[in-house]
Amino acid sequence: FFFFFFFQAEDGIRDAQESRGLGDVYKRQVYGCAIPTRVGVHNILHVLGAVDTPLKAYPGETNDTEMHRGYAGPQLLHKDFNHSQLSAPIKGRVLWVNLREEPIVYVGDRPFVFRDLTRPYVNVELTGIESSKVELVERMLKVDILNEADQYDGQFMVHDEDKPGELVGIWETANDGTVKTIRDVYEDIAETENARVKFLRLPVTDEQSPELKDFDSLVTMLLPEIKDCCNGKDAEEGPLSMIFNCQMGRGRTTTGMVVCCLLIGQVNPEYYSALTEAHPTSKLYPADANRYANGDFSCIVQLRSLLSDGKSSKHNVDLILEACDRMQNLRTAVNVWKVQMESADTTEEARSRAHHHGVHYLQRYYNLIAFSSYLSEEYDTTTGKLNSTFVSWMEMRPELANIHDRAQLD
């Protein structure tokens, strides 16, 4: 029997200033962020040209006057884009993919999740749960919150940290206007402010590689949108920005961004030329770096040798990881865990944790390289479709799964 309570789910993203994109490579059209507040959702959409109402600010705070520079342009998919157009707002639209597995309910401005009372800082894992079920749980939680608030004069208790590690209860006003599921938040802003945003949900367990079927789900979500952009079919709707978020905007978010960029590179190969120019091999793989820092773990070397285009598939993934590394570079992060695991100063508990995280990160890196090769082999440039799913492609290559499952930090 578990006792659950509601714990704040926001990890520092209060407004659009904390979101990240591809830096100077194609001037940001694929973004990542942590779970935003409701004000943060509005401001991010505003900066990307998807909502016309002014930026919002919290009492006593102001927004960055230079935020217009973040406006989306078609430059990622259209090489002739004139960068001077970024000096003024451009109307655009947003495809927002939420990768959090944990059920989320907004109470007031902030998002909250439910946690086991005995483990308040640990996510409740629901590995393999479908998005429809997560959203069903969120709707049920909303009903429960409103019912409980009726018993306490319209108030509902949530929990936050007064100081790091010190939980405190806070009463929040809870009614139909303040309690929202995450889908409610995006649908409300689309309805009340005519925001040009499409919200998608794909639950992925924290600190783990997405399941193979999740890669196929991302392809289904993203590939049609990317093709339309490249073919100019969306010209009247304005440039498309793609945003990914999880809890902290780190692991799951970066993985979603990388998958998206791999699809862009497959549809528009010139994308890799621009990335190579920005990240030449000499900087991507420094001569003084050891093989682990370059991502050449034993399982990766084996994978590369088994793939028909193993070297180029790894290189493409490494280029994109470099472009999306504002919060985390997955390749170098694996090596960080390895170093920590092998350090004589590391406690046994920390060593075990480093090994656990390092192997999961390595398996995520492994799957991204395999996915890159899958795209190269299965993408039909004539039809713009993939000839098989990633799941079936991997099933035809059981040796790849065997190496993946035995991956170690060596």
Coordinates of C-alpha atoms in Angstrom, one line a residue:
F1 CA 0.0 0.0 0.0
F2 CA 1.4 3.4 -1.0
F3 CA 0.7 6.9 0.2
F4 CA 1.0 9.4 -2.5
F5 CA 1.3 13.2 -2.4
F6 CA 1.7 15.9 -5.0
F7 CA 5.2 17.3 -5.5
Q8 CA 6.2 20.2 -7.7
A9 CA 7.4 19.0 -11.1
E10 CA 9.0 22.2 -12.3
D11 CA 12.8 22.1 -12.7
G12 CA 13.8 25.7 -13.1
I13 CA 12.0 26.6 -16.4
R14 CA 10.0 29.7 -15.7
D15 CA 10.2 31.3 -19.1
A16 CA 11.5 30.9 -22.6
Q17 CA 15.0 32.1 -21.7
E18 CA 16.0 28.6 -20.4
S19 CA 15.1 26.7 -23.5
R20 CA 17.9 25.5 -25.8
G21 CA 18.3 24.8 -29.4
L22 CA 21.0 24.1 -32.0
G23 CA 22.9 27.2 -31.2
D24 CA 24.4 28.8 -34.3
V25 CA 23.8 25.8 -36.5
Y26 CA 20.8 26.7 -38.6
K27 CA 19.8 29.2 -35.9
R28 CA 17.6 27.1 -33.7
Q29 CA 14.6 25.2 -35.0
V30 CA 14.8 22.1 -32.8
Y31 CA 14.5 22.9 -29.1
G32 CA 14.6 21.3 -25.7
C33 CA 13.4 22.5 -22.3
A34 CA 12.5 21.2 -18.9
I35 CA 8.8 21.0 -17.8
P36 CA 7.6 24.6 -18.1
T37 CA 5.1 26.6 -16.0
R38 CA 2.0 27.8 -17.7
V39 CA 3.6 31.2 -18.1
G40 CA 6.6 29.5 -19.5
V41 CA 4.5 27.6 -22.1
H42 CA 3.0 30.9 -23.3
N43 CA 6.4 32.7 -23.5
I44 CA 8.1 29.9 -25.4
L45 CA 5.3 29.8 -27.9
H46 CA 5.5 33.6 -28.2
V47 CA 9.2 33.6 -28.8
L48 CA 8.8 31.0 -31.5
G49 CA 6.0 33.1 -33.2
A50 CA 3.3 30.6 -32.4
V51 CA 1.2 33.0 -30.3
D52 CA 0.6 36.7 -30.9
T53 CA -0.3 37.9 -27.4
P54 CA 2.6 39.7 -25.6
L55 CA 5.1 38.0 -23.4
K56 CA 4.0 37.5 -19.8
A57 CA 6.1 38.2 -16.7
Y58 CA 5.9 37.3 -13.0
P59 CA 5.3 40.2 -10.5
G60 CA 8.6 42.1 -10.0
E61 CA 10.3 40.4 -13.0
T62 CA 11.0 41.4 -16.6
N63 CA 11.7 39.5 -19.8
D64 CA 14.8 39.6 -21.9
T65 CA 14.4 42.4 -24.5
E66 CA 16.4 40.5 -27.0
M67 CA 14.1 37.4 -27.0
H68 CA 12.9 38.1 -30.5
R69 CA 16.1 36.6 -31.7
G70 CA 14.8 33.2 -30.9
Y71 CA 12.0 33.4 -33.4
A72 CA 11.8 30.4 -35.7
G73 CA 12.7 30.8 -39.4
P74 CA 12.6 28.2 -42.1
Q75 CA 16.4 28.2 -42.2
L76 CA 16.8 24.7 -40.9
L77 CA 15.0 23.2 -43.8
H78 CA 15.4 25.9 -46.4
K79 CA 19.0 26.8 -47.2
D80 CA 18.2 30.2 -48.9
F81 CA 16.6 31.7 -45.8
N82 CA 17.6 35.3 -45.2
H83 CA 18.9 35.6 -41.6
S84 CA 18.0 39.3 -41.5
Q85 CA 14.4 38.2 -41.2
L86 CA 15.2 37.2 -37.7
S87 CA 15.4 40.9 -36.7
A88 CA 11.6 41.0 -36.4
P89 CA 9.0 38.4 -35.2
I90 CA 8.0 35.8 -37.7
K91 CA 4.7 33.9 -37.5
G92 CA 5.4 30.3 -37.0
R93 CA 3.9 27.1 -35.5
V94 CA 5.2 24.6 -32.9
L95 CA 5.1 20.9 -32.6
W96 CA 5.5 20.2 -28.9
V97 CA 6.5 16.6 -27.8
N98 CA 6.3 15.9 -24.1
L99 CA 8.4 12.8 -23.1
R100 CA 7.6 12.6 -19.5
E101 CA 6.3 9.3 -18.3
E102 CA 5.0 10.6 -15.0
P103 CA 1.4 11.8 -14.8
I104 CA 1.4 15.6 -14.5
V105 CA -1.3 18.0 -13.3
Y106 CA -1.0 21.8 -13.2
V107 CA -2.3 23.5 -10.1
G108 CA -2.2 27.2 -10.6
D109 CA 0.8 28.2 -12.7
R110 CA 3.0 25.2 -11.8
P111 CA 3.1 21.5 -12.8
F112 CA 2.9 18.8 -10.2
V113 CA 3.4 15.0 -10.1
F114 CA 2.4 12.5 -7.6
R115 CA 5.2 10.7 -5.6
D116 CA 5.5 7.9 -3.1
L117 CA 5.5 9.5 0.3
T118 CA 8.5 7.3 1.4
R119 CA 10.5 8.3 -1.7
P120 CA 9.5 11.9 -2.5
Y121 CA 12.5 12.6 -4.8
V122 CA 12.2 9.4 -6.9
N123 CA 10.0 9.3 -10.0
V124 CA 7.1 6.8 -10.0
E125 CA 8.2 4.6 -12.9
L126 CA 5.5 3.3 -15.3
T127 CA 7.8 1.8 -18.0
G128 CA 5.9 0.8 -21.1
I129 CA 2.7 2.7 -20.3
E130 CA 0.9 4.1 -23.3
S131 CA 0.3 7.8 -23.7
S132 CA -3.5 7.3 -23.6
K133 CA -3.3 5.6 -20.2
V134 CA -1.0 8.4 -18.8
E135 CA -3.5 11.0 -19.9
L136 CA -6.4 9.0 -18.4
V137 CA -4.5 8.9 -15.1
E138 CA -4.1 12.7 -15.3
R139 CA -7.8 13.3 -16.0
M140 CA -8.6 11.1 -13.0
L141 CA -6.1 13.0 -10.8
K142 CA -7.7 16.2 -11.8
V143 CA -11.1 14.9 -10.7
D144 CA -9.7 13.7 -7.4
I145 CA -8.0 17.1 -6.7
L146 CA -11.2 19.0 -7.3
N147 CA -13.2 16.6 -5.1
E148 CA -10.7 17.0 -2.3
A149 CA -10.6 20.7 -2.7
D150 CA -14.4 20.8 -2.2
Q151 CA -13.7 19.5 1.3
Y152 CA -11.2 22.2 2.1
D153 CA -12.9 25.4 1.0
G154 CA -11.5 25.2 -2.5
Q155 CA -7.9 24.6 -1.4
F156 CA -5.6 21.6 -2.2
M157 CA -2.3 20.8 -0.6
V158 CA 0.8 20.4 -2.8
H159 CA 4.4 20.0 -1.7
D160 CA 7.6 21.9 -2.6
E161 CA 11.1 22.4 -1.2
D162 CA 11.6 25.3 1.1
K163 CA 15.3 24.5 1.2
P164 CA 17.0 21.7 -0.7
G165 CA 15.8 18.4 0.8
E166 CA 13.3 20.1 3.1
L167 CA 9.7 19.4 2.0
V168 CA 6.9 21.8 2.9
G169 CA 3.2 21.7 2.3
I170 CA 1.5 24.6 0.4
W171 CA -2.2 25.2 0.0
E172 CA -3.2 26.2 -3.6
T173 CA -6.5 27.3 -4.9
A174 CA -8.1 24.5 -6.8
N175 CA -11.0 24.9 -9.2
D176 CA -11.8 24.3 -12.9
G177 CA -9.8 27.4 -13.8
T178 CA -6.6 26.5 -11.9
V179 CA -6.4 22.7 -12.1
K180 CA -5.4 21.5 -15.6
T181 CA -4.1 18.3 -17.2
I182 CA -1.0 19.0 -19.3
R183 CA -3.1 18.6 -22.5
D184 CA -5.6 21.1 -21.1
V185 CA -2.8 23.7 -20.8
Y186 CA -1.9 23.4 -24.5
E187 CA -5.5 23.1 -25.7
D188 CA -6.6 26.1 -23.7
I189 CA -3.8 28.4 -25.1
A190 CA -4.7 27.2 -28.6
E191 CA -8.4 28.0 -28.0
T192 CA -8.1 31.3 -26.0
E193 CA -5.1 32.8 -27.7
N194 CA -5.2 31.1 -31.1
A195 CA -1.8 29.6 -30.5
R196 CA -0.4 27.6 -33.4
V197 CA 0.7 24.6 -31.4
K198 CA 0.2 20.8 -31.7
F199 CA 0.8 18.8 -28.5
L200 CA 2.0 15.2 -28.5
R201 CA 2.8 12.9 -25.7
L202 CA 5.3 9.9 -25.7
P203 CA 6.0 8.5 -22.2
V204 CA 9.6 7.5 -21.7
T205 CA 11.2 6.2 -18.5
D206 CA 13.7 8.7 -16.9
E207 CA 17.4 7.9 -17.3
Q208 CA 16.8 5.0 -19.7
S209 CA 16.9 4.6 -23.5
P210 CA 13.5 4.8 -25.2
E211 CA 12.1 1.4 -26.1
L212 CA 12.5 0.5 -29.8
K213 CA 8.8 1.1 -30.3
D214 CA 9.3 4.7 -29.1
F215 CA 11.7 5.4 -31.9
D216 CA 8.9 4.3 -34.3
S217 CA 6.4 6.5 -32.5
L218 CA 8.7 9.5 -32.9
V219 CA 9.1 8.7 -36.6
T220 CA 5.3 8.6 -37.0
M221 CA 5.0 11.9 -35.2
L222 CA 7.8 13.8 -36.8
L223 CA 8.6 12.5 -40.3
P224 CA 5.4 13.9 -42.0
E225 CA 6.0 17.3 -40.5
I226 CA 9.7 17.4 -41.5
K227 CA 8.9 16.3 -45.1
D228 CA 6.2 18.9 -45.4
C229 CA 8.7 21.6 -44.3
C230 CA 11.4 20.4 -46.7
N231 CA 8.9 20.3 -49.6
G232 CA 7.5 23.7 -48.8
K233 CA 4.0 22.4 -48.2
D234 CA 3.7 24.4 -45.0
A235 CA 4.8 27.7 -46.4
E236 CA 1.4 29.4 -45.7
E237 CA 1.4 28.1 -42.1
G238 CA 4.8 29.6 -41.2
P239 CA 8.0 27.9 -40.1
L240 CA 7.8 24.9 -37.8
S241 CA 9.7 24.7 -34.5
M242 CA 9.9 21.4 -32.8
I243 CA 10.2 21.3 -29.0
F244 CA 10.9 18.4 -26.7
N245 CA 10.7 18.4 -23.0
C246 CA 11.0 15.9 -20.1
Q247 CA 11.6 16.7 -16.4
M248 CA 14.9 18.5 -16.5
G249 CA 15.3 18.9 -20.2
R250 CA 18.4 16.7 -20.2
G251 CA 18.3 13.0 -21.0
R252 CA 15.0 12.2 -22.6
T253 CA 14.8 15.6 -24.1
T254 CA 18.2 15.4 -25.8
T255 CA 17.3 11.9 -27.1
G256 CA 14.1 13.3 -28.7
M257 CA 16.0 16.2 -30.2
V258 CA 18.7 13.8 -31.7
V259 CA 16.0 11.5 -33.2
C260 CA 14.3 14.6 -34.7
C261 CA 17.6 15.8 -36.2
L262 CA 18.5 12.4 -37.6
L263 CA 15.2 12.5 -39.4
I264 CA 15.9 16.0 -40.7
G265 CA 19.4 14.8 -41.9
Q266 CA 17.8 11.9 -43.7
V267 CA 15.3 14.0 -45.5
N268 CA 17.7 16.9 -46.1
P269 CA 21.3 15.5 -46.3
E270 CA 22.7 19.1 -46.6
Y271 CA 22.0 19.4 -42.9
Y272 CA 25.0 17.2 -42.2
S273 CA 27.3 19.4 -44.3
A274 CA 26.4 22.4 -42.2
L275 CA 27.0 20.4 -39.0
T276 CA 30.3 19.1 -40.3
E277 CA 31.4 22.7 -41.0
A278 CA 30.5 23.8 -37.5
H279 CA 32.0 20.7 -35.8
P280 CA 35.0 19.5 -37.8
T281 CA 36.4 16.1 -37.0
S282 CA 39.5 17.5 -35.3
K283 CA 37.2 19.2 -32.7
L284 CA 34.7 16.4 -32.6
Y285 CA 37.4 13.8 -31.8
P286 CA 40.4 15.6 -30.3
A287 CA 43.7 13.9 -30.8
D288 CA 44.4 13.8 -27.1
A289 CA 41.1 12.3 -26.1
N290 CA 41.0 8.6 -25.2
R291 CA 38.8 6.2 -27.0
Y292 CA 36.0 6.3 -24.4
A293 CA 35.7 10.1 -24.7
N294 CA 35.2 9.5 -28.4
G295 CA 32.5 7.0 -27.8
D296 CA 34.5 3.9 -28.8
F297 CA 33.3 1.5 -26.1
S298 CA 33.6 -2.2 -27.0
C299 CA 29.9 -2.6 -27.8
I300 CA 30.0 0.5 -30.0
V301 CA 33.0 -0.8 -31.9
Q302 CA 31.2 -4.1 -32.4
L303 CA 28.1 -2.3 -33.6
R304 CA 30.0 -0.2 -36.0
S305 CA 31.6 -3.3 -37.6
L306 CA 28.3 -5.0 -38.1
L307 CA 26.5 -2.1 -39.7
S308 CA 26.9 -1.5 -43.4
D309 CA 27.5 2.2 -42.7
G310 CA 28.6 2.0 -39.1
K311 CA 31.3 4.7 -39.3
S312 CA 29.1 7.3 -41.0
S313 CA 26.1 6.4 -38.7
K314 CA 28.2 7.0 -35.6
H315 CA 29.7 10.2 -37.0
N316 CA 26.2 11.6 -37.8
V317 CA 25.0 10.8 -34.3
D318 CA 28.1 12.4 -32.8
L319 CA 27.6 15.6 -34.9
I320 CA 24.0 15.9 -33.7
L321 CA 24.9 15.2 -30.1
E322 CA 27.5 18.0 -30.4
A323 CA 24.9 20.4 -31.8
C324 CA 22.4 19.5 -29.0
D325 CA 24.8 19.4 -26.1
R326 CA 23.7 22.6 -24.2
M327 CA 22.5 20.4 -21.3
Q328 CA 24.1 17.1 -22.0
N329 CA 26.4 15.4 -24.6
L330 CA 25.3 11.8 -24.4
R331 CA 28.6 10.4 -25.8
T332 CA 30.8 12.3 -23.3
A333 CA 28.4 11.7 -20.5
V334 CA 28.9 7.9 -20.7
N335 CA 32.6 8.5 -20.2
V336 CA 31.9 10.8 -17.2
W337 CA 30.0 7.9 -15.5
K338 CA 32.9 5.5 -16.4
V339 CA 35.5 7.8 -14.8
Q340 CA 33.4 8.2 -11.7
M341 CA 32.8 4.4 -11.5
E342 CA 36.5 3.7 -11.6
S343 CA 37.7 6.5 -9.3
A344 CA 39.3 5.3 -6.1
D345 CA 37.5 8.1 -4.2
T346 CA 34.0 6.9 -5.2
T347 CA 31.9 5.1 -2.5
E348 CA 30.5 1.7 -3.3
E349 CA 27.0 3.2 -3.4
A350 CA 28.1 5.9 -5.8
R351 CA 30.1 3.3 -7.9
S352 CA 27.0 1.2 -8.3
R353 CA 24.9 4.2 -9.3
A354 CA 27.5 5.3 -11.8
H355 CA 27.7 1.9 -13.4
H356 CA 23.8 1.8 -13.6
H357 CA 23.5 5.2 -15.3
G358 CA 26.6 4.7 -17.5
V359 CA 25.3 1.5 -18.9
H360 CA 21.8 2.9 -19.6
Y361 CA 23.4 6.0 -21.3
L362 CA 25.6 3.7 -23.3
Q363 CA 22.7 1.6 -24.5
R364 CA 20.8 4.8 -25.5
Y365 CA 23.9 5.9 -27.5
Y366 CA 24.0 2.4 -29.1
N367 CA 20.4 2.6 -30.1
L368 CA 20.8 6.0 -31.6
I369 CA 23.6 4.8 -33.8
A370 CA 21.6 1.7 -34.8
F371 CA 18.6 4.0 -35.6
S372 CA 20.8 6.2 -37.8
S373 CA 21.9 3.2 -39.8
Y374 CA 18.2 2.0 -40.0
L375 CA 17.2 5.4 -41.5
S376 CA 20.0 5.2 -44.0
E377 CA 19.0 1.7 -45.2
E378 CA 15.2 1.9 -45.0
Y379 CA 14.4 5.5 -46.1
D380 CA 12.9 5.6 -49.6
T381 CA 13.8 9.0 -51.1
T382 CA 11.1 8.5 -53.9
T383 CA 8.2 7.9 -51.6
G384 CA 9.5 9.7 -48.5
K385 CA 8.7 6.7 -46.4
L386 CA 10.5 4.0 -44.4
N387 CA 10.3 0.5 -45.8
S388 CA 10.1 -1.1 -42.4
T389 CA 9.8 -0.2 -38.7
F390 CA 12.8 0.1 -36.4
V391 CA 11.4 -2.7 -34.3
S392 CA 11.2 -5.1 -37.3
W393 CA 14.6 -4.0 -38.6
M394 CA 16.2 -4.8 -35.2
E395 CA 14.3 -8.1 -35.0
M396 CA 16.0 -9.1 -38.3
R397 CA 19.3 -8.5 -36.6
P398 CA 19.3 -10.4 -33.3
E399 CA 23.1 -10.0 -33.0
L400 CA 22.6 -6.3 -32.4
A401 CA 20.2 -6.9 -29.6
N402 CA 22.6 -9.3 -28.0
I403 CA 25.4 -6.8 -28.0
H404 CA 23.1 -4.1 -26.7
D405 CA 22.0 -6.3 -23.7
R406 CA 25.6 -7.2 -22.8
A407 CA 26.9 -3.6 -23.0
Q408 CA 29.4 -2.7 -20.4
L409 CA 31.6 0.4 -19.8
D410 CA 34.7 -1.2 -21.4

